[in-house]
mmCIF file of C-alpha atoms in Angstrom:
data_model
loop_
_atom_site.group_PDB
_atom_site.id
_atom_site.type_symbol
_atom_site.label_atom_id
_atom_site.label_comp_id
_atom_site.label_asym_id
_atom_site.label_seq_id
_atom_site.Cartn_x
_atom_site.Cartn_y
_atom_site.Cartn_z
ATOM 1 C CA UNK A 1 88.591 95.227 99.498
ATOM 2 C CA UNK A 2 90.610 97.149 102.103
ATOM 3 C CA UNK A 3 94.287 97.579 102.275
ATOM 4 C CA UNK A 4 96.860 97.491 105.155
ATOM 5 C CA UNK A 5 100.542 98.086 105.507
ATOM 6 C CA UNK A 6 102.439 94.629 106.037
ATOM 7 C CA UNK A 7 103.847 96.057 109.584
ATOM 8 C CA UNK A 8 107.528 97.980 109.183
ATOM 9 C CA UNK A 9 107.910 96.546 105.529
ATOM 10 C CA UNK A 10 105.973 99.112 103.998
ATOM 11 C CA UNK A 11 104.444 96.918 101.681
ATOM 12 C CA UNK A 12 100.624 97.417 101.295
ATOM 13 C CA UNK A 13 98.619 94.283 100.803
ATOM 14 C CA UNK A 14 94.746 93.596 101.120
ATOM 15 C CA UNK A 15 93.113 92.926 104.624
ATOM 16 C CA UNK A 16 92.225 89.525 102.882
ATOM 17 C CA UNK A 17 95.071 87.175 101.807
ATOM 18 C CA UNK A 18 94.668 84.337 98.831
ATOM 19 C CA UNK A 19 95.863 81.017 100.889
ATOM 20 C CA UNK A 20 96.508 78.440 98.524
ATOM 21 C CA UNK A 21 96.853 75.055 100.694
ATOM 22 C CA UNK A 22 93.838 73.334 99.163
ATOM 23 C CA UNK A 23 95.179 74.373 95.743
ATOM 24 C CA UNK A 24 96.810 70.919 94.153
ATOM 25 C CA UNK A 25 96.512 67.418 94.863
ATOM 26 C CA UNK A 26 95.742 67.392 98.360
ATOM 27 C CA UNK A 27 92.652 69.929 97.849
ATOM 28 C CA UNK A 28 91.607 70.883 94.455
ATOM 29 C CA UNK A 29 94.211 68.936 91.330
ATOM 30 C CA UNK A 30 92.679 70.589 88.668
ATOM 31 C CA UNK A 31 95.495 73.468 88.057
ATOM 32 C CA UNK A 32 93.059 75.114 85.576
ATOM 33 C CA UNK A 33 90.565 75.196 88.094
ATOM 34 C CA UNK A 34 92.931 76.416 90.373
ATOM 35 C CA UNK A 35 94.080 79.622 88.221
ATOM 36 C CA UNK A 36 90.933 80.373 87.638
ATOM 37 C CA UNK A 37 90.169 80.584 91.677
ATOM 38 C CA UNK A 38 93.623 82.980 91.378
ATOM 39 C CA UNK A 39 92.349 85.169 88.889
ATOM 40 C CA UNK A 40 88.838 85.412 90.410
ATOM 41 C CA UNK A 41 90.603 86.688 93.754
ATOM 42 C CA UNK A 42 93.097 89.406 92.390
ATOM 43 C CA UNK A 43 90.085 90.393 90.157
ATOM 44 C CA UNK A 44 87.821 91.119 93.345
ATOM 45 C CA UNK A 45 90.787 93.145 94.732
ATOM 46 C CA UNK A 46 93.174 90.575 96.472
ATOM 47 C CA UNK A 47 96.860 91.295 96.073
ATOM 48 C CA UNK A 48 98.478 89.290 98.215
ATOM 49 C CA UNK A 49 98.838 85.570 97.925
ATOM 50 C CA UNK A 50 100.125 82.746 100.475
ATOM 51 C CA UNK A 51 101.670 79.145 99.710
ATOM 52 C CA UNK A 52 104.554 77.043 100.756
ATOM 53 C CA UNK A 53 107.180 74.542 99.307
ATOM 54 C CA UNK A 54 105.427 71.310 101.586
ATOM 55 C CA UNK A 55 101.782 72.223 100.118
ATOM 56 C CA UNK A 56 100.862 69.621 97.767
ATOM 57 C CA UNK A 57 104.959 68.654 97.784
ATOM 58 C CA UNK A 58 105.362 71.782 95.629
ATOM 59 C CA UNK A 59 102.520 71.732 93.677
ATOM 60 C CA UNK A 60 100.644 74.757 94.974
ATOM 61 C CA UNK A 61 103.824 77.290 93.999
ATOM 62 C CA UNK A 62 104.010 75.387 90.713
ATOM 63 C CA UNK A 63 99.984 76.344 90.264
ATOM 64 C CA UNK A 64 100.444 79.813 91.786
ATOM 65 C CA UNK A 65 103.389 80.300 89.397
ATOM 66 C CA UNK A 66 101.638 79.593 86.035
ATOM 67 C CA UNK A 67 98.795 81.745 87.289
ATOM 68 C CA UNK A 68 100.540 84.593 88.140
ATOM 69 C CA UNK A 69 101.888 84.759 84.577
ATOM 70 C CA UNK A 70 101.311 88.170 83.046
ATOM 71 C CA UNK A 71 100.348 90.011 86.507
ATOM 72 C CA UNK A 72 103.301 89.292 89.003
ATOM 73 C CA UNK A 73 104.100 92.674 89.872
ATOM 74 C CA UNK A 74 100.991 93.548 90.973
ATOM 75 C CA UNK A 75 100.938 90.402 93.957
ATOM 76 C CA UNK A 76 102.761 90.628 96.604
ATOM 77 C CA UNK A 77 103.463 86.488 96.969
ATOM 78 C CA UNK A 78 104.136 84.526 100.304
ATOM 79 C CA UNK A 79 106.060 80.908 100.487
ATOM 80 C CA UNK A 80 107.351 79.540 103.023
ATOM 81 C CA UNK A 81 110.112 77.176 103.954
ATOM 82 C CA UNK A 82 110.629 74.232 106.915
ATOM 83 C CA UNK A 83 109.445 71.224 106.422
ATOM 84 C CA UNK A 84 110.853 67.670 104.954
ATOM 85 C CA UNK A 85 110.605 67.290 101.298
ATOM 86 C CA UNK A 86 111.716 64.185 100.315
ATOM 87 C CA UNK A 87 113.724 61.146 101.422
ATOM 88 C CA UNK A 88 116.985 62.048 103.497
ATOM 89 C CA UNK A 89 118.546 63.856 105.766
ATOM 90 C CA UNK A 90 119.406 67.687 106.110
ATOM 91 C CA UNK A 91 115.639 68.074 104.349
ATOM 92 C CA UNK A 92 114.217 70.242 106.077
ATOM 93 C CA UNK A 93 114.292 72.525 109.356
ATOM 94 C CA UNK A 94 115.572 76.627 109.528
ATOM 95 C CA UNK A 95 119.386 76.367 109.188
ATOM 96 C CA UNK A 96 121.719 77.786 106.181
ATOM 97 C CA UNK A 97 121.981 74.227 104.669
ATOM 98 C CA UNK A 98 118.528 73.596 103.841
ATOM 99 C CA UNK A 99 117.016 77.200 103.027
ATOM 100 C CA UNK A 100 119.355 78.190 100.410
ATOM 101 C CA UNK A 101 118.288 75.192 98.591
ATOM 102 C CA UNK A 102 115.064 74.959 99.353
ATOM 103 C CA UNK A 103 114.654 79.026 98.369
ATOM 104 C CA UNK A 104 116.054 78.182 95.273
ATOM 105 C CA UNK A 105 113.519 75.277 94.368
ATOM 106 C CA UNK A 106 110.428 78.129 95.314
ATOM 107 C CA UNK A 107 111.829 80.280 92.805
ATOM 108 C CA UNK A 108 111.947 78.030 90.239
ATOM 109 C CA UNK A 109 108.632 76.263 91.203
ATOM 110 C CA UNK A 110 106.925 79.810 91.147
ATOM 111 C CA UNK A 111 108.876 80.812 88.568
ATOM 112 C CA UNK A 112 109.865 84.331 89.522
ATOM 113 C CA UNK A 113 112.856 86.210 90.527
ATOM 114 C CA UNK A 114 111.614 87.351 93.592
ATOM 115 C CA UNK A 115 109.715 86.514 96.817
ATOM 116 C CA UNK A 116 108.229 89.063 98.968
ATOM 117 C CA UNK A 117 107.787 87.491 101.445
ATOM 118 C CA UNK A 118 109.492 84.219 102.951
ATOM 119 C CA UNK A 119 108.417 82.712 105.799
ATOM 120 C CA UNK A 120 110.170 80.253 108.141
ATOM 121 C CA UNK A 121 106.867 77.854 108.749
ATOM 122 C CA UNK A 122 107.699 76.546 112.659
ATOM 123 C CA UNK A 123 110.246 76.826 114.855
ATOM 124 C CA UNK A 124 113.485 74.792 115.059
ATOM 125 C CA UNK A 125 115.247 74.777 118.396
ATOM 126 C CA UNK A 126 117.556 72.332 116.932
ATOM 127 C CA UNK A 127 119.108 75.382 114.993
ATOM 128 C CA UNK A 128 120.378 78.683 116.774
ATOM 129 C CA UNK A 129 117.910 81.593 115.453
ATOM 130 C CA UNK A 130 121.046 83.603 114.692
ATOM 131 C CA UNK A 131 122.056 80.956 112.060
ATOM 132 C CA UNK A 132 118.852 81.565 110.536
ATOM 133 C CA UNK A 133 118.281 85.384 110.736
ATOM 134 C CA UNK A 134 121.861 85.693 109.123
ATOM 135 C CA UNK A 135 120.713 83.408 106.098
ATOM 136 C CA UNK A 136 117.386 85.142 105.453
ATOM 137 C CA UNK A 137 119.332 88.351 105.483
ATOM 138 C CA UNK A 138 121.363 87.118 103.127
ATOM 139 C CA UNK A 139 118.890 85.726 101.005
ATOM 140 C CA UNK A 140 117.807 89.708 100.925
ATOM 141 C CA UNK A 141 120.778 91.298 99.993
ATOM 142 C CA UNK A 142 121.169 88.983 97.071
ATOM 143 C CA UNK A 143 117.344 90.176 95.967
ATOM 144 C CA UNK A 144 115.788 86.749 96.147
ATOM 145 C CA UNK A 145 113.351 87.826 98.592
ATOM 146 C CA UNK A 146 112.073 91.254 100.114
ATOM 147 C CA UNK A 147 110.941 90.786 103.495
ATOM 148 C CA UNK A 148 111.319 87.706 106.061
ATOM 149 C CA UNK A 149 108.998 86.395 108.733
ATOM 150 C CA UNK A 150 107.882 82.942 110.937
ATOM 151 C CA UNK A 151 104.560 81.336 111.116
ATOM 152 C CA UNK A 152 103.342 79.794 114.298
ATOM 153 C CA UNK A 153 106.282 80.909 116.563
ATOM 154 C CA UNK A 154 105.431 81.474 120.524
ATOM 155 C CA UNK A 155 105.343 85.071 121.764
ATOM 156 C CA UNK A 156 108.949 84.746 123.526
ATOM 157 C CA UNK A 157 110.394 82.918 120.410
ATOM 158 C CA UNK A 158 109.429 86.327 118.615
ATOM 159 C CA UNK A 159 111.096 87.896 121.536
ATOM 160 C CA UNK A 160 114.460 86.638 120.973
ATOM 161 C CA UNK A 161 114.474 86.863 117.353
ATOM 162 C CA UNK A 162 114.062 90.320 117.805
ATOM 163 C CA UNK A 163 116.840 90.328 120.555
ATOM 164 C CA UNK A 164 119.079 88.306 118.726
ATOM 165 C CA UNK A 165 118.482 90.197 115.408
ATOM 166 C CA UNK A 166 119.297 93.950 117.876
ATOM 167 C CA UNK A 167 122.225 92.431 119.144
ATOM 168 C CA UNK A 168 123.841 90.880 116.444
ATOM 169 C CA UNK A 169 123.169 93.344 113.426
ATOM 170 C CA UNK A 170 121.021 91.644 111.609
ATOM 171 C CA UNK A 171 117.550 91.608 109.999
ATOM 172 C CA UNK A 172 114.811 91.239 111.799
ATOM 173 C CA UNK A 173 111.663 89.281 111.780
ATOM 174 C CA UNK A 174 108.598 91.327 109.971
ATOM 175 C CA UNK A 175 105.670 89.467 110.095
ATOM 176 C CA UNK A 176 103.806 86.432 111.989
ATOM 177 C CA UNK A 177 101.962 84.157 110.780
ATOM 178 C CA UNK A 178 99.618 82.451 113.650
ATOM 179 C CA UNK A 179 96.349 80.810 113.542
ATOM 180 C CA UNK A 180 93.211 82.739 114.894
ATOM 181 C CA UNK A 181 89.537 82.481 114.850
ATOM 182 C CA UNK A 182 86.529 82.044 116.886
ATOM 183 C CA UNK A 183 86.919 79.146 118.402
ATOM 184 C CA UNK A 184 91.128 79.759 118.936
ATOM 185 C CA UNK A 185 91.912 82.802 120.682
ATOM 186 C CA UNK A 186 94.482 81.621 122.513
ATOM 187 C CA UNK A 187 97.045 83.938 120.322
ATOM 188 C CA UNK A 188 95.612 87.355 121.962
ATOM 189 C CA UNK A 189 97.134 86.560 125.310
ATOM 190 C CA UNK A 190 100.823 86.919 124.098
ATOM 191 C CA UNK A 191 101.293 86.355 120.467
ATOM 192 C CA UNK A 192 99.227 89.093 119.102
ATOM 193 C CA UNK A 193 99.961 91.857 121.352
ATOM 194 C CA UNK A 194 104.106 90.595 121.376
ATOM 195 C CA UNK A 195 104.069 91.125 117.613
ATOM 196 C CA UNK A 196 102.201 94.293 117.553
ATOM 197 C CA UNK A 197 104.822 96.046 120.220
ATOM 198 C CA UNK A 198 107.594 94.532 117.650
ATOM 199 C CA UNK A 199 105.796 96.400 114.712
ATOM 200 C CA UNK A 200 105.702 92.741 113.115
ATOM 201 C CA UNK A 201 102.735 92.557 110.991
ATOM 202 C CA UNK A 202 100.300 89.468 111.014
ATOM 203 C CA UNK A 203 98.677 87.447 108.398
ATOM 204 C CA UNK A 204 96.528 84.832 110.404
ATOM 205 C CA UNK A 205 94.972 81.504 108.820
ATOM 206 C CA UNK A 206 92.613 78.593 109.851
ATOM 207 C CA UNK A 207 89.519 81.436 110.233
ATOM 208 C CA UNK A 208 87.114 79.018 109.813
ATOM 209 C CA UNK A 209 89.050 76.736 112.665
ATOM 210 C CA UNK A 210 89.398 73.839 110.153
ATOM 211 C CA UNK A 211 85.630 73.614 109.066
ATOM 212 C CA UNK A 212 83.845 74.334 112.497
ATOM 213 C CA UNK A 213 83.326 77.900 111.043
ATOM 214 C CA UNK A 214 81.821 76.902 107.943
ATOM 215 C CA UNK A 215 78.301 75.998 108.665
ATOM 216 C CA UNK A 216 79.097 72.341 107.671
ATOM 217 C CA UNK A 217 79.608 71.061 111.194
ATOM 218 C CA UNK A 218 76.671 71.260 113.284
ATOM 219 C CA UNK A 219 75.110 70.254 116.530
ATOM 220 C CA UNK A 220 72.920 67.041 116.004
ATOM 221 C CA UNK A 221 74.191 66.536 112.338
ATOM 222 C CA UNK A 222 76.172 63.452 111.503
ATOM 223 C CA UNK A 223 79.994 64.129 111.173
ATOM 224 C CA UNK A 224 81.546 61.823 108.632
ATOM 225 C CA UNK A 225 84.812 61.069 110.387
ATOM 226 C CA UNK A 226 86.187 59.431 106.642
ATOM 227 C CA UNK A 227 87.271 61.923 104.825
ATOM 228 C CA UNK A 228 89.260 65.254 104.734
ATOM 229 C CA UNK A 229 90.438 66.478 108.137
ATOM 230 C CA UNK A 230 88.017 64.806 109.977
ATOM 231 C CA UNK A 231 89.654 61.631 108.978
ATOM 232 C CA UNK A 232 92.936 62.662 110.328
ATOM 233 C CA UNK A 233 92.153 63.915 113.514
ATOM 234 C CA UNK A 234 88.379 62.590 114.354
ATOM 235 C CA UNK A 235 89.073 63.170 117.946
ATOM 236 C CA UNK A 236 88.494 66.991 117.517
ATOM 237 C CA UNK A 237 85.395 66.586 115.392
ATOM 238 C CA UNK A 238 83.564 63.604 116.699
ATOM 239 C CA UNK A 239 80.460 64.789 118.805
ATOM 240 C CA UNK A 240 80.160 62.088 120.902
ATOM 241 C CA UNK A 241 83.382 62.570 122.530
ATOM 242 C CA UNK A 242 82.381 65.634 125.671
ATOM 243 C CA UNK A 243 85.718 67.120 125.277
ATOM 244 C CA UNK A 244 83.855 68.737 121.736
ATOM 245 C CA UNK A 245 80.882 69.691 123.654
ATOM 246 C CA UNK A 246 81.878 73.243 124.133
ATOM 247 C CA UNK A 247 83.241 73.481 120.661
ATOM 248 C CA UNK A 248 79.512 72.294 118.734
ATOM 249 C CA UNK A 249 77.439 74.812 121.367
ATOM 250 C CA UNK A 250 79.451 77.548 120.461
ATOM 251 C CA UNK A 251 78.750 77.174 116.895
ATOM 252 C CA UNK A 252 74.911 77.219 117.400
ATOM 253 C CA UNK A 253 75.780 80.285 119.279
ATOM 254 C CA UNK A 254 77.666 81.701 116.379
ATOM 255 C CA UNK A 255 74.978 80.663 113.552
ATOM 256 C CA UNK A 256 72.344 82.387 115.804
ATOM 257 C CA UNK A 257 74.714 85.935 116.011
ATOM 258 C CA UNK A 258 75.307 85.633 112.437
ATOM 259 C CA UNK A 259 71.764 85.259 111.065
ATOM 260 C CA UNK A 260 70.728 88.254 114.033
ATOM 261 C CA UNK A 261 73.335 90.648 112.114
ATOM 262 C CA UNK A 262 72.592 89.578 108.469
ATOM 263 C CA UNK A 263 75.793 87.600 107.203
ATOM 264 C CA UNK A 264 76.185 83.527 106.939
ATOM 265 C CA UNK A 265 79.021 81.956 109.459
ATOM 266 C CA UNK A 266 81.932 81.584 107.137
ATOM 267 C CA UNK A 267 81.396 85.864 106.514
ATOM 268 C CA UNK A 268 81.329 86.624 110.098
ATOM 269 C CA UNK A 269 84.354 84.001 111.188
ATOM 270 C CA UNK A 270 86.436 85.589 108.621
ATOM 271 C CA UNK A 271 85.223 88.792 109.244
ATOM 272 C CA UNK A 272 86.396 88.393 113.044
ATOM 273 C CA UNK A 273 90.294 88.103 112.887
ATOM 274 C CA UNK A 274 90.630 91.399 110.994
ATOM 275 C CA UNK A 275 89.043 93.291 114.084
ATOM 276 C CA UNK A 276 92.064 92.663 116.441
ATOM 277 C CA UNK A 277 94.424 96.045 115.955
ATOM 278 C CA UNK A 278 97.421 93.554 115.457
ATOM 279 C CA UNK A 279 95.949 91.679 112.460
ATOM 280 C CA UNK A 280 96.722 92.909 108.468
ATOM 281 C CA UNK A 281 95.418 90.234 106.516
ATOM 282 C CA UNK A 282 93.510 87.074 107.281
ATOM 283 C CA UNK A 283 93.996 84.076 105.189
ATOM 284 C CA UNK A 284 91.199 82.446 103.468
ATOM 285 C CA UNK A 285 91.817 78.707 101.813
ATOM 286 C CA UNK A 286 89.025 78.233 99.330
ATOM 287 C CA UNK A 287 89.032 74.638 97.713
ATOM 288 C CA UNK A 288 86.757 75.551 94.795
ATOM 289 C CA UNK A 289 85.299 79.052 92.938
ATOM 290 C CA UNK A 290 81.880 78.494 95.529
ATOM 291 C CA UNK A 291 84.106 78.168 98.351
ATOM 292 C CA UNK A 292 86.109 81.745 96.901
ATOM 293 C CA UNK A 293 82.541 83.546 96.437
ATOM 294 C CA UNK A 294 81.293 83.185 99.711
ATOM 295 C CA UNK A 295 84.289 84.372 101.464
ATOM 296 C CA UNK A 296 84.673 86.923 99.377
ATOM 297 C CA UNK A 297 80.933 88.451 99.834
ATOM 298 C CA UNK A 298 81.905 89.274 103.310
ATOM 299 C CA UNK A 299 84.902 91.487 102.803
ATOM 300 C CA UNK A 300 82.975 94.613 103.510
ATOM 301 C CA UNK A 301 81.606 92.947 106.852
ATOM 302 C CA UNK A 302 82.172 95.360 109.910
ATOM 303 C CA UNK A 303 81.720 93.944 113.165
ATOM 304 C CA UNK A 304 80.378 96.473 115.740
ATOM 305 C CA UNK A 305 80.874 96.672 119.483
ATOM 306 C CA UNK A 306 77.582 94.716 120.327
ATOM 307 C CA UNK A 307 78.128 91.767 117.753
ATOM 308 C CA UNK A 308 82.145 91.796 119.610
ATOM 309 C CA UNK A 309 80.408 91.551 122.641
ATOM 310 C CA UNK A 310 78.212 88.516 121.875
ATOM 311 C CA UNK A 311 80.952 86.647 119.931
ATOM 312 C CA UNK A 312 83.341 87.421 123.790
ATOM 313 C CA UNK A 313 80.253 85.922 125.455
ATOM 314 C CA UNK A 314 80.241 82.929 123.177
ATOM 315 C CA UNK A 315 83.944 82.233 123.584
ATOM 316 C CA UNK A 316 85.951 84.496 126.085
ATOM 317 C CA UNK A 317 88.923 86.643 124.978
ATOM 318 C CA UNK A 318 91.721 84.380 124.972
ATOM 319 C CA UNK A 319 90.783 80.864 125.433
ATOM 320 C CA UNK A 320 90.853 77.570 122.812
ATOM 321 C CA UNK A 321 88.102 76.059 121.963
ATOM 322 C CA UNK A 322 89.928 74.706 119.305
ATOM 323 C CA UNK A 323 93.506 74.346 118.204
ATOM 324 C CA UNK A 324 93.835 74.348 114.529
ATOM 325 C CA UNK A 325 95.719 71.186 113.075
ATOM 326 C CA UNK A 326 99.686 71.134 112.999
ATOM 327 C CA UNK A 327 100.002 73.922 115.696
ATOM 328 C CA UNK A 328 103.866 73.369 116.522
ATOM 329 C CA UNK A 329 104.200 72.410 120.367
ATOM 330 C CA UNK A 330 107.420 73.475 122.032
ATOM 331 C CA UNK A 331 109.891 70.815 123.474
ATOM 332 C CA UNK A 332 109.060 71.867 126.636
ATOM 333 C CA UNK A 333 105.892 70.217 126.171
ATOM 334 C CA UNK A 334 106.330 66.932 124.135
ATOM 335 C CA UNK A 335 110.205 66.125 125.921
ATOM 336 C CA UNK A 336 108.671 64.564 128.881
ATOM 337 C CA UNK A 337 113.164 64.891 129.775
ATOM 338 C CA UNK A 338 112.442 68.639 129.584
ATOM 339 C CA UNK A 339 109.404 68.322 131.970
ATOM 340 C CA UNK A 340 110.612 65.678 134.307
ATOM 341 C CA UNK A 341 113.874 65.563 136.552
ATOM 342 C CA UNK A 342 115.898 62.103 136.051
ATOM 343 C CA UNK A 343 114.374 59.461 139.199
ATOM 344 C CA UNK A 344 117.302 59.834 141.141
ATOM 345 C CA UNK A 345 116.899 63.775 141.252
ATOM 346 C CA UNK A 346 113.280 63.684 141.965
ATOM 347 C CA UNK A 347 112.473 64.423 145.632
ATOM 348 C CA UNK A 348 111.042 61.395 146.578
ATOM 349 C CA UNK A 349 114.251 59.590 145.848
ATOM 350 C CA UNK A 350 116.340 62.108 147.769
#
């Protein structure tokens, strides 16, 4: 296992990064299971561990806090904070209101003192990012958490965090937390290099773009469209539909690099994200120990110039073959008010 500093914070954590998503009831329920996945990935030299409050509904902290028992000083540990939990307003979002509580509940679900690192999980235009810079600060002075950071936040949202944060006096953003693989590079237009000119340092998830990258989806295999994320959104993985033509002929592609160079898929997809000199740790999501093991065998995987030059072949620097589930979509976007002039203004009614 290799170790990088987490950008400015000077906290060194492992180049991979324990996500723990499938860890409770909507991935693995079996919490002794579930430690023992833990244990297995600090033991193979993984000290850095990622959840969230709306995982499970708070299940995954309460798993990551029983196994952490006994070696919490030794992890530096992730949450994250933003989503509705429960029934009722004020539940949710990035203002003062709603982190202090919900901060509050991660401690005690993880049952530590401390966070190192909390993470605001989208953006929320409905609250000014001064309210919630000034909060997280906060949150650090009192010594419930050590560093601050977003996940999934556009390249000029990063921007003004950092402006705001300059102008006002307060602490700034230190890490991002984007989605990146193979199949979705969209991130190294803008993202990627904004947050490396900030000094932000970048933990990025979804390498195996939501199964594509795992050997289990293949060209001319049946996809079963029931279960798991299939279910939910069968329009990305259904092969009959041509918009996911481009998406199953990469993956042959892919299969045929990987088997050239001597690795399996799943090594060489997480093996890819830690290549781009922005990128400190790349999250892996294992559901069970199997899942764990074969990640984990391609830690010491170096890419070289000609496999980088296949896999930009394959699918060019910077483009989406695939956007990895719950990617946040600015207003701009899904207003159609924001995007379209009032009838009377248009020109046509002029």
């Amino acid at each position: 296992m290799r170790y990088r500093v987490l950008g400015k914070t000077g906290i060194e954590v492992s180049t991979h990064c324990l996500g723990t998503m499938m860890l409770g009831g909507v991935g693995n329920p079996d919490h002794e299971d579930a430690a023992r996945i833990i244990h297995t990935a600090l033991d193979a030299g993984i000290n850095f561990v990622d959840t969230a409050d709306m995982y499970s509904a708070g299940e995954s902290e309460e798993i990551v806090g029983k196994a952490l028992k006994g070696r919490r000083d030794d992890v530096v540990l992730a949450t994250k904070v933003h989503f509705p939990l429960g029934e009722g307003r004020n539940r949710s979002g990035n203002g003062r209101r709603w982190i202090l509580k919900a901060v509050e509940d991660s401690l005690r679900r993880l049952d530590t003192d401390w966070i190192d690192l909390y993470q605001v999980h989208r953006p929320d235009h409905t609250t000014d990012i001064e309210e919630t810079l000034s909060v997280l600060g906060d949150l650090v002075t009192a010594g419930k958490i050590r560093a601050f950071g977003c996940s999934t936040f556009p390249a000029e949202d990063l921007v003004e965090a950092h402006h705001v944060a300059e102008r006002r006096g307060l602490m700034r953003m230190r890490t991002e937390q984007p989605p990146y693989s193979i199949l979705a590079r969209g991130v190294e237009r803008s993202v990627l290099p904004t947050a490396q000119r900030l000094g932000m340092g970048v933990l990025t998830w979804s390498p195996l773009a939501s199964g594509f990258l795992s050997g289990a989806v293949r060209k001319g295999r049946p996809v079963d469209l029931t279960t798991g994320r299939a279910a939910r959104t069968p329009h990305r993985f259904d092969p009959d539909l041509p918009g996911n033509a481009a998406k199953f002929a990469a993956v042959e592609e892919l299969v045929t690099l990987a088997g050239e160079i001597g690795c399996t898929l799943p090594e060489l997809a997480v093996a890819f994200p830690l290549v781009h000199p922005a990128v400190t740790s790349v999250i892996i999501g294992p559901r069970t120990m199997d899942q764990l093991a074969s990640l984990l065998k391609g830690a010491d995987l170096l890419l070289d110039d000609t496999a980088l030059d296949r896999i930009d072949a394959i699918v060019a620097p910077g483009t989406d073959l695939y956007r990895a589930d719950g990617v946040w979509q600015p207003p701009s976007l899904t207003d159609t008010g924001a995007r379209r002039r009032p009838p009377a203004d248009r020109p046509a009614a002029l």
